[in-house]
Amino acid sequence: MAMGKRVKIPIAEPIIVGNELAYLKECVKTRWVSSLGPFVKRFENSFARFCGVKYASTVANGTAALHLALLAAGIKANDEVIVPNMTFVSTANAVVFCNAKPVFVDVCKHSWNIDPEKIEEKINKRTKAIIPVHLFGCPAEMKAINKLAKEHELFVLEDAAEALGAEYRNKKAGALANAAAFSFYGNKIITTGEGGMVTSNNKRFIEKVNLLKDQGKSKKRKFYHTVLGYNYRMTNLQAAFGLAQLEGIKKLLKRKREIAKHYFDLLSGVDSVRFQEVPKKAKSSYWFISVVLEKPFPKAAQAAKKLAKVGIETRPFFTPLTKLPFYRTKERFPVSEYLYRHGLCLPSGVTLKDWQIDFICKELKKLARG
Ligand SMILES: Cc1ncc(COP(=O)(O)O)c(C=O)c1O
């Protein structure tokens, strides 16, 4: 189908077709709008069940989830935490919020996730944790990472912000390490507007998260705060929305995987298009179906401009963190830097129609022809 000039294929759109409004109405009717309402616990319980973990704790956003998880893991000033260089900035910022130091590791050429082979050389006496990120929903190589962590007694926190529903060796993201952090920002697998979740099988750890997100408030004595805490709570309104979203997760993931397959089928014959390689025995959530475009394609920024002209919205990969002013270093991270120059995230929302994918792939192939 020909695309009119004003038609635009968005990179992602939330899908809101379930009980969202009904649950929100319940909040309004009962007047439970802040964080004490019943939807908070219901959302946490359903989420923990879905991920196959014992505990889940709602929080204000994904960045807060990472921050709280690191604090609950005992990360403090002068500790070092290993993070991939190709990720959203929050992964490293959360480390700095604990006054600790993020130590960057390059990603793997094929999976675009932290390269387990490059982790060990960055471990020293100050290293306390590793944050593998499941980039674009593709699970990191958790077996190798957990093995290294065990050898060096490190805490492993999954940054699963983009990976709700992803699987690795028959376990869901969120259940693959000591703890995990999720985001429910508007473009994520499910959304609460803004929101996040921490998951873990460790009761004491989750109790710490619960204490820290709620101003360090004593349960026994009013206005008594046992530790320095934060207001990182999720509201009942957000949790109501999140619960309704989670009810639709199976259908949503099914459609995500169909969309990915459609892209693969249409582009698999094009040598110069590389997809993210999902590890063995793993399934991606396909948060963003992304490609690396090699010659004869133009560089990603130019390709994005040309696709925008025909109404296709794309996004660049994350700027490698060591290219940001506050994390800049002289050390080179060739894989992240290459991916940044050549990588593009394609429209991946579940509202995407098959004919739109046909059109996107046709336009991509045109780009290779110059
Ligand atoms: C990998 C990763 N980590 C952390 C976050 C932070 O989540 P939020 O935007 O909810 O704070 C995001 C989301 O943008 C993300 O993609």
XYZ file of C-alpha atoms and ligand atoms in Angstrom:
386
model
C 0.000 0.000 0.000
C 1.273 3.479 -0.833
C 1.840 5.777 2.084
C 0.346 9.238 1.994
C 2.685 11.984 3.105
C 0.780 12.670 6.294
C 0.597 9.030 7.385
C 3.076 8.231 10.086
C 4.126 4.876 11.450
C 5.031 5.517 15.077
C 7.985 3.780 16.679
C 5.777 2.562 19.556
C 2.330 3.173 20.972
C 0.853 1.818 24.188
C -2.147 -0.454 23.791
C -4.975 0.310 26.222
C -7.803 -2.116 25.523
C -8.463 -3.954 28.794
C -9.736 -3.072 32.257
C -7.658 0.104 32.590
C -10.600 2.484 32.692
C -12.760 0.219 34.871
C -9.990 -0.121 37.462
C -9.252 3.612 37.392
C -12.953 4.286 37.979
C -12.793 1.992 40.990
C -9.937 4.086 42.397
C -11.894 7.274 41.852
C -15.104 5.856 43.318
C -13.363 4.480 46.394
C -11.100 7.556 46.581
C -8.008 5.400 46.986
C -5.648 7.340 44.753
C -2.282 7.355 46.545
C -0.018 4.468 47.392
C -2.113 2.867 50.135
C -4.864 1.560 47.834
C -5.519 -2.145 47.217
C -4.390 -2.203 43.570
C -0.772 -1.773 44.644
C -0.623 -5.171 46.355
C -2.729 -6.796 43.611
C -0.364 -5.532 40.915
C 2.691 -6.662 42.910
C 1.265 -10.146 43.486
C 0.267 -10.646 39.841
C 3.610 -9.341 38.650
C 5.597 -11.638 40.942
C 3.486 -14.596 39.777
C 4.016 -13.701 36.123
C 7.804 -13.428 36.535
C 8.007 -16.550 38.692
C 9.511 -14.811 41.715
C 8.437 -14.639 45.328
C 8.334 -10.866 45.722
C 7.689 -7.716 43.727
C 7.692 -4.119 44.926
C 6.085 -1.293 42.944
C 8.050 1.944 42.630
C 7.766 5.346 40.978
C 9.776 4.521 37.826
C 12.488 2.237 36.460
C 15.317 4.516 37.544
C 14.024 4.436 41.127
C 13.811 0.631 40.859
C 17.502 0.443 39.952
C 18.482 2.945 42.647
C 16.520 1.189 45.391
C 17.756 -2.251 44.363
C 21.365 -1.078 44.539
C 20.793 0.547 47.943
C 19.076 -2.589 49.240
C 22.038 -4.620 47.950
C 24.245 -2.433 50.151
C 26.028 -0.501 47.392
C 27.727 2.510 48.921
C 30.345 5.197 48.367
C 33.483 4.051 46.534
C 32.036 0.691 45.525
C 32.251 -0.199 41.848
C 29.387 -1.588 39.797
C 29.853 -3.065 36.343
C 27.430 -1.881 33.652
C 27.294 -2.228 29.871
C 28.307 0.804 27.828
C 25.311 0.409 25.480
C 22.269 1.087 27.657
C 19.924 3.832 28.758
C 21.643 6.344 31.015
C 19.656 5.316 34.126
C 21.598 2.074 34.500
C 24.775 4.002 35.312
C 23.092 6.975 36.977
C 21.548 4.710 39.618
C 25.078 3.644 40.572
C 26.172 7.273 40.917
C 23.074 8.023 43.039
C 24.592 5.555 45.562
C 27.888 7.510 45.398
C 29.433 4.457 43.781
C 31.305 4.255 40.492
C 29.898 2.714 37.292
C 32.549 0.717 35.467
C 31.779 0.326 31.792
C 32.130 -2.871 29.788
C 31.690 -3.139 26.031
C 28.862 -5.182 24.569
C 28.933 -8.301 22.436
C 28.896 -7.843 18.663
C 26.021 -10.297 18.174
C 23.691 -9.925 21.178
C 24.518 -6.227 21.803
C 24.396 -7.079 25.521
C 27.245 -6.872 28.037
C 30.086 -9.127 26.874
C 30.708 -11.679 29.647
C 34.243 -12.200 28.353
C 35.121 -8.584 29.004
C 33.738 -8.425 32.539
C 36.453 -10.206 34.522
C 39.229 -7.786 33.553
C 37.172 -4.970 35.165
C 36.669 -6.755 38.494
C 38.781 -5.606 41.454
C 38.478 -5.421 45.238
C 35.984 -2.560 45.070
C 33.642 -4.324 42.623
C 30.368 -5.190 44.351
C 27.788 -5.775 41.625
C 27.041 -6.305 37.952
C 23.996 -4.886 36.167
C 23.360 -6.852 32.987
C 20.825 -5.037 30.799
C 18.477 -7.039 28.580
C 18.848 -4.556 25.738
C 15.718 -4.083 23.603
C 14.216 -7.066 25.456
C 16.914 -9.584 24.520
C 18.159 -11.486 27.583
C 21.814 -11.032 28.505
C 24.040 -14.122 28.839
C 22.963 -14.720 32.420
C 24.591 -18.124 32.845
C 28.092 -16.774 32.278
C 27.358 -13.586 34.232
C 25.948 -15.411 37.266
C 28.926 -17.796 37.214
C 31.387 -14.913 37.288
C 29.376 -13.201 40.007
C 29.429 -16.327 42.135
C 33.202 -16.676 41.769
C 33.759 -13.067 42.811
C 30.856 -12.788 45.296
C 29.072 -10.048 43.398
C 25.426 -9.040 43.484
C 23.651 -9.321 40.106
C 20.835 -6.894 39.334
C 19.013 -7.427 36.038
C 18.064 -4.206 34.304
C 14.894 -5.692 32.853
C 13.318 -2.309 32.067
C 12.760 -3.395 28.458
C 12.371 -7.116 28.970
C 9.079 -7.952 30.672
C 8.123 -11.402 29.378
C 11.563 -12.238 27.981
C 12.806 -15.725 28.863
C 16.149 -17.382 29.483
C 16.504 -21.113 30.078
C 12.833 -21.464 31.018
C 12.842 -18.597 33.480
C 11.406 -15.153 32.980
C 13.350 -11.900 33.096
C 13.026 -10.734 36.675
C 13.881 -14.191 37.982
C 17.364 -14.545 36.491
C 19.575 -13.031 39.205
C 19.550 -11.684 42.769
C 17.079 -8.968 41.830
C 15.645 -7.126 38.840
C 14.360 -3.670 37.942
C 11.511 -2.966 35.496
C 10.139 0.218 33.921
C 6.548 1.000 32.969
C 7.196 4.192 31.031
C 4.730 4.781 28.164
C 6.805 2.999 25.532
C 7.596 -0.086 27.622
C 6.087 -3.581 27.268
C 3.360 -2.568 29.722
C 2.863 0.931 31.040
C 1.561 2.760 34.089
C 2.375 6.178 32.618
C 5.466 6.325 34.798
C 6.280 3.435 37.068
C 8.610 0.603 37.922
C 9.014 -2.639 39.845
C 11.729 -4.429 41.777
C 11.587 -8.229 41.891
C 13.517 -10.714 43.993
C 13.246 -14.047 45.781
C 14.907 -12.569 48.851
C 12.399 -11.435 51.481
C 14.833 -9.271 53.453
C 15.980 -7.556 50.297
C 12.409 -6.656 49.286
C 11.649 -5.477 52.826
C 14.601 -3.097 52.485
C 13.277 -1.837 49.144
C 9.859 -1.306 50.749
C 11.396 0.612 53.644
C 13.579 2.816 51.453
C 10.839 3.689 48.950
C 8.578 4.799 51.798
C 10.752 7.436 53.482
C 12.448 4.904 55.763
C 9.266 4.966 57.812
C 8.948 2.886 60.982
C 5.986 0.512 61.048
C 5.700 0.811 64.824
C 6.000 4.515 65.510
C 4.372 7.425 63.650
C 6.742 9.930 62.051
C 9.766 7.962 63.049
C 12.234 7.206 60.276
C 14.777 4.506 60.884
C 16.926 5.198 57.826
C 17.338 7.879 55.177
C 14.567 7.006 52.733
C 12.930 8.309 49.579
C 9.452 8.870 48.247
C 9.662 6.374 45.395
C 6.193 4.884 45.836
C 3.737 3.978 43.072
C 0.174 5.262 43.377
C -2.963 3.119 43.463
C -4.012 4.821 40.186
C -0.831 3.669 38.467
C -1.075 0.174 39.950
C -4.702 -0.136 38.796
C -3.606 0.729 35.267
C -0.624 -1.631 35.516
C -2.747 -4.550 36.697
C -5.092 -4.112 33.725
C -2.088 -3.948 31.395
C -0.579 -7.084 32.887
C -3.820 -8.967 32.301
C -3.186 -8.554 28.566
C 0.492 -9.525 28.623
C 0.230 -12.944 26.935
C -1.599 -11.579 23.919
C 0.737 -8.645 23.758
C 3.892 -10.774 23.791
C 2.391 -13.069 21.157
C 1.834 -10.103 18.847
C 5.337 -8.774 19.567
C 6.796 -12.108 18.471
C 4.632 -12.196 15.337
C 5.819 -8.701 14.421
C 9.445 -9.743 14.913
C 8.964 -12.832 12.747
C 7.380 -10.750 10.003
C 10.411 -8.443 9.957
C 12.820 -11.417 9.964
C 10.981 -13.131 7.118
C 11.074 -10.040 4.955
C 14.654 -8.982 5.706
C 16.436 -12.276 6.234
C 17.658 -12.312 2.622
C 19.298 -8.908 2.939
C 22.942 -9.536 3.881
C 23.659 -6.039 5.083
C 20.833 -6.037 7.649
C 21.850 -7.608 10.974
C 19.367 -8.384 13.723
C 20.132 -8.731 17.420
C 21.059 -12.355 18.108
C 19.071 -13.851 20.961
C 21.129 -16.305 23.080
C 20.400 -20.038 22.955
C 17.407 -21.149 25.031
C 16.219 -17.547 25.312
C 13.293 -15.521 24.027
C 13.277 -11.767 23.544
C 10.336 -9.581 24.517
C 11.153 -7.634 21.310
C 10.668 -4.318 23.041
C 12.317 -2.779 20.001
C 13.035 -4.738 16.863
C 16.331 -3.253 15.885
C 18.772 -3.572 13.039
C 22.388 -2.811 12.297
C 22.645 -1.549 8.745
C 25.962 -2.271 7.083
C 27.276 -1.121 3.721
C 25.788 -0.351 1.182
C 23.322 1.194 3.668
C 24.028 4.751 4.755
C 24.889 5.394 8.410
C 21.999 5.132 10.862
C 21.431 8.884 11.236
C 21.085 9.328 7.483
C 18.907 6.243 7.112
C 16.629 7.563 9.875
C 16.194 10.864 8.016
C 15.285 9.119 4.791
C 12.783 6.831 6.522
C 11.236 9.814 8.326
C 10.584 11.422 4.935
C 8.260 8.541 4.033
C 6.550 8.605 7.436
C 8.514 5.893 9.234
C 9.577 6.861 12.720
C 12.746 5.178 13.995
C 15.086 5.764 16.914
C 18.853 5.656 17.173
C 20.513 3.251 19.581
C 21.475 4.669 22.971
C 24.516 6.920 22.900
C 27.333 4.822 24.398
C 27.490 6.094 27.962
C 31.205 6.845 27.734
C 30.334 9.361 25.003
C 28.203 11.406 27.413
C 29.824 14.465 29.016
C 29.668 13.104 32.565
C 30.895 9.581 31.781
C 33.403 10.487 29.075
C 36.644 8.532 29.080
C 39.538 7.952 26.732
C 38.980 4.208 26.792
C 37.513 2.864 23.538
C 34.441 0.665 23.359
C 34.526 -0.318 19.703
C 31.417 -2.493 19.598
C 29.097 0.005 21.326
C 30.512 2.803 19.191
C 29.955 0.804 15.997
C 26.421 -0.155 16.996
C 25.624 3.470 17.719
C 26.765 4.545 14.243
C 24.909 1.801 12.398
C 21.980 0.754 14.604
C 18.337 1.731 14.233
C 15.265 0.737 16.230
C 12.309 0.101 13.925
C 8.604 0.593 14.642
C 7.755 -2.211 17.069
C 4.504 -1.321 18.835
C 1.761 -3.918 19.011
C -0.558 -1.559 17.133
C 1.650 -2.038 14.051
C -0.147 -3.646 11.100
C 1.403 -6.275 8.847
C 1.061 -4.032 5.785
C 3.027 -1.359 7.631
C 5.855 -3.842 8.248
C 5.777 -4.736 4.525
C 6.087 -1.043 3.714
C 8.928 -0.459 6.207
C 10.909 -3.404 4.825
C 10.364 -2.273 1.254
C 11.646 1.205 2.121
C 14.629 -0.273 3.981
C 15.577 -2.353 0.941
C 15.338 0.771 -1.225
C 17.868 2.446 1.071
C 20.410 -0.287 0.375
C 20.077 0.405 -3.323
C 21.069 4.039 -2.699
C 17.513 -0.130 30.053
C 16.718 0.868 30.841
N 17.010 1.049 32.129
C 16.323 1.917 32.888
C 15.304 2.667 32.371
C 14.648 3.690 33.242
O 13.288 3.575 33.400
P 12.373 4.857 33.712
O 12.341 5.686 32.468
O 11.051 4.261 34.049
O 12.987 5.566 34.853
C 14.946 2.497 31.031
C 13.797 3.229 30.447
O 13.738 4.205 29.891
C 15.680 1.597 30.233
O 15.400 1.436 28.931
